[in-house]
């Protein structure tokens, strides 16, 4: 049985690879690695291997590209911060970018800057700030490690995923870029 489509390489080892069809979500295990790496995106054709038809072989590649996932030092844009201010903590807004791609804005818990509790010390304030940074860093790492991020990027035609954050305002933006 042959299947044509766009496939994201979600796992690659020396002797095998796992592909995910970016449209159907179906997962296919290749019986051998044809030289692909995690993060590659292939548009092509795969077929099952007899007699059991449980593993697949890549029989043609029409297009191949890689997706780069990175954490940026840049702060979220003004537009992204505005979107975040209009939603509750834990919400996500998806919006098309001007041009190609898509932006996801996630609002996360953050430390309010207007704390008037006089009993708090600079040390406690610094500890809270470090905890907030650790939460933001964990969220960013979760986004970068999630196969769904890679698959979404492949489906959108992106070649780069950039994650920006601002711990002070509780904003994480995921930018799918051409």
XYZ file of C-alpha atoms in Angstrom, residues 2-98:
97
model
C 1.459 3.361 -1.053
C 0.870 6.615 0.779
C 1.730 10.044 -0.584
C 2.024 13.104 1.606
C 4.136 15.423 3.665
C 5.902 13.687 6.511
C 7.753 15.082 9.487
C 10.638 13.034 10.888
C 9.867 12.881 14.613
C 12.609 10.401 15.518
C 15.642 9.124 13.643
C 18.248 6.533 14.497
C 21.023 5.037 12.422
C 18.910 2.106 11.241
C 15.311 3.399 11.351
C 13.152 6.514 11.441
C 9.646 7.492 12.483
C 7.550 9.697 10.201
C 4.307 11.485 10.972
C 1.914 12.465 8.201
C 1.315 16.174 8.855
C -2.266 16.048 7.530
C -3.644 12.761 8.884
C -1.451 12.417 11.973
C -0.721 8.792 11.076
C 2.667 7.547 12.300
C 4.862 5.324 10.099
C 8.044 3.479 11.082
C 10.629 3.110 8.327
C 12.469 -0.217 8.348
C 15.699 1.595 7.507
C 16.873 5.185 7.713
C 17.335 6.615 4.207
C 19.536 9.440 5.544
C 16.928 11.533 7.345
C 17.251 13.365 10.657
C 14.784 14.453 13.314
C 13.261 17.728 12.166
C 13.419 16.928 8.449
C 10.257 17.293 6.405
C 9.709 15.151 3.321
C 7.059 15.362 0.663
C 7.009 12.018 -1.048
C 5.723 8.468 -1.187
C 6.094 5.592 1.247
C 4.974 1.991 0.913
C 4.497 -0.909 3.315
C 6.960 -3.777 3.360
C 5.616 -7.284 2.835
C 4.846 -9.769 4.179
C 3.455 -8.175 7.372
C 2.992 -4.615 6.068
C 3.849 -3.104 9.469
C 6.973 -1.167 8.488
C 7.405 1.256 5.640
C 9.965 2.167 2.984
C 10.497 5.597 1.479
C 10.215 5.118 -2.288
C 10.337 8.700 -3.569
C 11.080 12.201 -2.302
C 9.662 15.205 -4.151
C 10.862 17.794 -1.631
C 13.036 17.807 1.469
C 13.622 20.584 3.998
C 14.629 21.006 7.611
C 12.899 22.900 10.393
C 14.939 24.809 12.941
C 13.511 25.234 16.439
C 15.039 28.013 18.527
C 14.559 30.171 21.583
C 15.051 33.853 20.768
C 16.486 36.544 23.028
C 13.963 38.955 21.490
C 10.879 39.958 23.460
C 7.420 39.250 22.038
C 6.266 41.952 19.623
C 3.865 44.715 20.614
C 1.087 42.864 18.755
C 1.838 39.641 20.640
C 1.830 41.429 24.016
C -1.494 43.086 23.106
C -3.029 39.710 22.231
C -1.789 38.274 25.535
C -3.291 41.148 27.517
C -6.708 40.325 26.038
C -6.763 36.722 27.220
C -6.751 34.797 30.489
C -3.735 32.954 31.894
C -3.506 29.579 30.168
C -5.218 30.757 26.988
C -3.666 30.619 23.532
C -4.393 32.783 20.509
C -3.490 31.660 16.998
C -3.116 34.309 14.328
C -1.759 34.339 10.782
C 1.409 36.352 10.348
C 1.615 39.231 7.926
